Amino acid sequence: MKKNLLIIGAGGVAQVAAYKAAMHNDVLGDIHIASRTLSKCEGIVAGILEKKALKRPGILAAHQLDAMDVEATKALIRRTKSQIVINAGSAFLNMSVLRACMDVGAAYIDTAIHEDPSRICETPPWYGNYEWTHRDECERKGVTAILGAGFDPGVVNAYAALAAQRLFDRIDSIDIIDVNAGSHGRYFATNFDPEINFREFTGTVWSWQDSQWTSNSMFEVSRTDDLPVVGTHKTYLTGHDEIHSLSANLGVPDVRFWMGFGEHYINVFTVLKNLGLLSEQPVTTAEGLEVVPLKVVKAVLPDPVSLAPDYVGKTFIGDLIRGVRDGVETEVLIYNISDHEEAFAETDSQAISYTAGVPATAAAMLIATGQWECHRMANVEELPPLPFLDLLGRMGLPTRVRDARGDWAFEELDLPEPELVAVRTGKVS
Amino acid sequence: MKKNLLIIGAGGVAQVAAYKAAMHNDVLGDIHIASRTLSKCEGIVAGILEKKALKRPGILAAHQLDAMDVEATKALIRRTKSQIVINAGSAFLNMSVLRACMDVGAAYIDTAIHEDPSRICETPPWYGNYEWTHRDECERKGVTAILGAGFDPGVVNAYAALAAQRLFDRIDSIDIIDVNAGSHGRYFATNFDPEINFREFTGTVWSWQDSQWTSNSMFEVSRTDDLPVVGTHKTYLTGHDEIHSLSANLGVPDVRFWMGFGEHYINVFTVLKNLGLLSEQPVTTAEGLEVVPLKVVKAVLPDPVSLAPDYVGKTFIGDLIRGVRDGVETEVLIYNISDHEEAFAETDSQAISYTAGVPATAAAMLIATGQWECHRMANVEELPPLPFLDLLGRMGLPTRVRDARGDWAFEELDLPEPELVAVRTGKVS
């Protein structure tokens, strides 16, 4: 049982995590929010208080923190007596925050993989380049570190674990499909940090096919699916975090990620990329100023947080899983639908932030209650999926399952076997 | 009679001006090239020597100069004993170089209007904001200052003067049409300094219609013409320097400028503009670096000079002039066709630089011989067009005229009247 939560970051995901944590401060204890820009943290605190979202009276505080500074982070964790840390800051912070958590013995949660600012789409598996090099230290110290506990990665990993443990005898392929069918009404914007967003699409697209790493370029391979609620959408094979753990942990030959893009997004992206404006490598202006083009693109684009009030429509994220059950070829789609306006009404954020932030807080709650306190580093598919999906259903992210028989709420599912205890080395089928 | 030429700048236009000056150093005397980056000037000198382009043995020298520094510019003019200065540097330099020329009594020539880095598309007439405020001082000191002596502005102004003096009794409209029908083979590039290029299109499009200033936005108004050699092209109403002097000097009710753009150019431009990446106003990155987006776009785009070796195809620039002659409604198209490969063979530059650089050197030669030494500030339409067009024909920019009777070389034209002496106040018809 752990108490008191420190959330690092003040973007959309951190905001949702904070609102949801406040709504469950009976489980989580004190809630602290820290980022480089104190005013952003104070804004989140003010928003929570205005919505009267604190479940019961308790500490809700904003702090200034440069989380690249490990000692400062450790000091803040100690000072706030935080036993759980959600790192919802930049993807460049993971290693620093994890270091701080391992040093002080706090549980660590993040929602996206670590990135080196000067590199993109490195050699797979990505987790092997950074996070997993600390597996042994976490185990030795008994530190719980849950990697990628947003929606994708995160909930989609739990969907895969659910399928592997309860719905299939053998899984042949997992296709994760992410479609934002909403509209923000701007000429162009990214739904989270533009720098991280674009970095996903500028390098090699790595996928796991025929049990090996396969490389493509962005927008090279597409598929079109008729999806529940949001209808027919074209999606593109995209490199993404969860492929890099599911491929290692589930023993499934094909693990792919597909993201929906409209033609306008692709056009803007293509222009920027071809001109070199999405480069993470610095260029020098005629005046001698050294500057990273991608950071300038980020500076001119709308702050993703600012999109939320005008966002309408729904998001679809799900796992299309094919395999065999009881000797029969089977296809199951496990998914969530979220609504931008409903997310905003509850957390002052759009659904992209909502779907990533709620699971992080759910993971913190499962650590607080002991259900996910595993005393080691784990990706989400290595942890029991049922309590997570059950909690998410109660927190605003219901799971649905479409199979040959129909379209079901997760709670209506007839789950045939008792849950297996997930094992560290994967192969949970 | 003036001698010795200082060329300021080391881009494509300066390079062409320097090559052409070297080919006529019997008229011009010593040739000096100066810019912020000495190595670029040295590269031009090396190119001229390699092509053995110096007409006769003489001084050809490279210099380092920050032409924003008026005293340094004056010192270099004096030290090199230059009596004529071609300012082919950035459009931000005009006022500094003009100041230096007025102070030391050197003749001044430029090819584009002065711009303030922090402002775009200012109140018309543009010349009234900067250059023309020095008219009286030039006249008082007897300094010859020829404004806009490239192709457009420049040669197209001479075409208009020719039409006004020799081909029409009354001109109703002048439509200047500029089409680059060539191809550089890159994804995207501008043909001259991207910063200056884009600045032309990001603000209000000013045109002179019904004898008043009319405002439109870029790509709002288009026309399609079947043009000699290059064929049918769509062009767009564009703000441009020469409108701002022709409207004041020729008493013509409609003066418009039309530039050809392909759909790809428009798409890239539209994306960059809508994102705010063409802004001349600084933004601040998340890391606190203040940077002008347009300067970053410039830094990632190909150096226009680098396009020249691969450039193929032709350029068309001309004046479509409508009016009355001998009581009959008449339409005349006065134009030039240039070829990118031929320009490169002669000057190591593409035709956009060639068409702008050759007229500047021709203007310098007309000052050197006294034909254009007017001892005052003048736009090109205020100066005798015949010696200019005649010299350009011999220097590689032949003029052709298409009218109801056919398509003629300028030299074949039956010019009805002796040339009038152009007067400062315009109305030369």
PDB file of C-alpha atoms in Angstrom, chain B residues 1-2 83 102 105-108 134-146 366-367 369-378 383 424:
ATOM      1  CA  MET B   1      31.600  59.501 -67.538  1.00  0.00           C
ATOM      2  CA  LYS B   2      32.149  57.319 -64.497  1.00  0.00           C
ATOM      3  CA  GLN B  83      32.239  55.783 -59.001  1.00  0.00           C
ATOM      4  CA  MET B 102      25.093  60.070 -51.435  1.00  0.00           C
ATOM      5  CA  GLY B 105      29.045  61.103 -54.554  1.00  0.00           C
ATOM      6  CA  ALA B 106      29.012  57.648 -56.175  1.00  0.00           C
ATOM      7  CA  ALA B 107      26.229  56.598 -58.525  1.00  0.00           C
ATOM      8  CA  TYR B 108      23.790  54.128 -56.946  1.00  0.00           C
ATOM      9  CA  HIS B 134      16.024  61.050 -50.543  1.00  0.00           C
ATOM     10  CA  ARG B 135      15.038  62.443 -53.959  1.00  0.00           C
ATOM     11  CA  ASP B 136      15.783  66.033 -53.014  1.00  0.00           C
ATOM     12  CA  GLU B 137      19.139  65.185 -51.516  1.00  0.00           C
ATOM     13  CA  CYS B 138      20.195  63.277 -54.660  1.00  0.00           C
ATOM     14  CA  GLU B 139      19.145  66.175 -56.869  1.00  0.00           C
ATOM     15  CA  ARG B 140      20.882  68.717 -54.646  1.00  0.00           C
ATOM     16  CA  LYS B 141      24.102  66.706 -54.645  1.00  0.00           C
ATOM     17  CA  GLY B 142      23.793  65.678 -58.297  1.00  0.00           C
ATOM     18  CA  VAL B 143      23.985  61.999 -57.358  1.00  0.00           C
ATOM     19  CA  THR B 144      22.634  59.540 -59.898  1.00  0.00           C
ATOM     20  CA  ALA B 145      20.516  56.895 -58.114  1.00  0.00           C
ATOM     21  CA  ILE B 146      18.668  54.408 -60.304  1.00  0.00           C
ATOM     22  CA  LEU B 366      24.806  53.517 -69.310  1.00  0.00           C
ATOM     23  CA  ILE B 367      25.951  55.590 -66.334  1.00  0.00           C
ATOM     24  CA  THR B 369      28.922  56.199 -70.801  1.00  0.00           C
ATOM     25  CA  GLY B 370      26.837  59.122 -69.588  1.00  0.00           C
ATOM     26  CA  GLN B 371      23.553  58.062 -71.260  1.00  0.00           C
ATOM     27  CA  TRP B 372      21.851  57.440 -67.933  1.00  0.00           C
ATOM     28  CA  GLU B 373      23.898  59.773 -65.779  1.00  0.00           C
ATOM     29  CA  CYS B 374      20.894  61.851 -64.722  1.00  0.00           C
ATOM     30  CA  HIS B 375      22.321  63.375 -61.507  1.00  0.00           C
ATOM     31  CA  ARG B 376      19.156  62.629 -59.593  1.00  0.00           C
ATOM     32  CA  MET B 377      17.118  59.703 -58.261  1.00  0.00           C
ATOM     33  CA  ALA B 378      15.105  57.984 -60.977  1.00  0.00           C
ATOM     34  CA  LEU B 383      15.112  57.216 -68.168  1.00  0.00           C
ATOM     35  CA  ARG B 424      10.999  63.515 -63.508  1.00  0.00           C
TER      36      ARG B 424
END
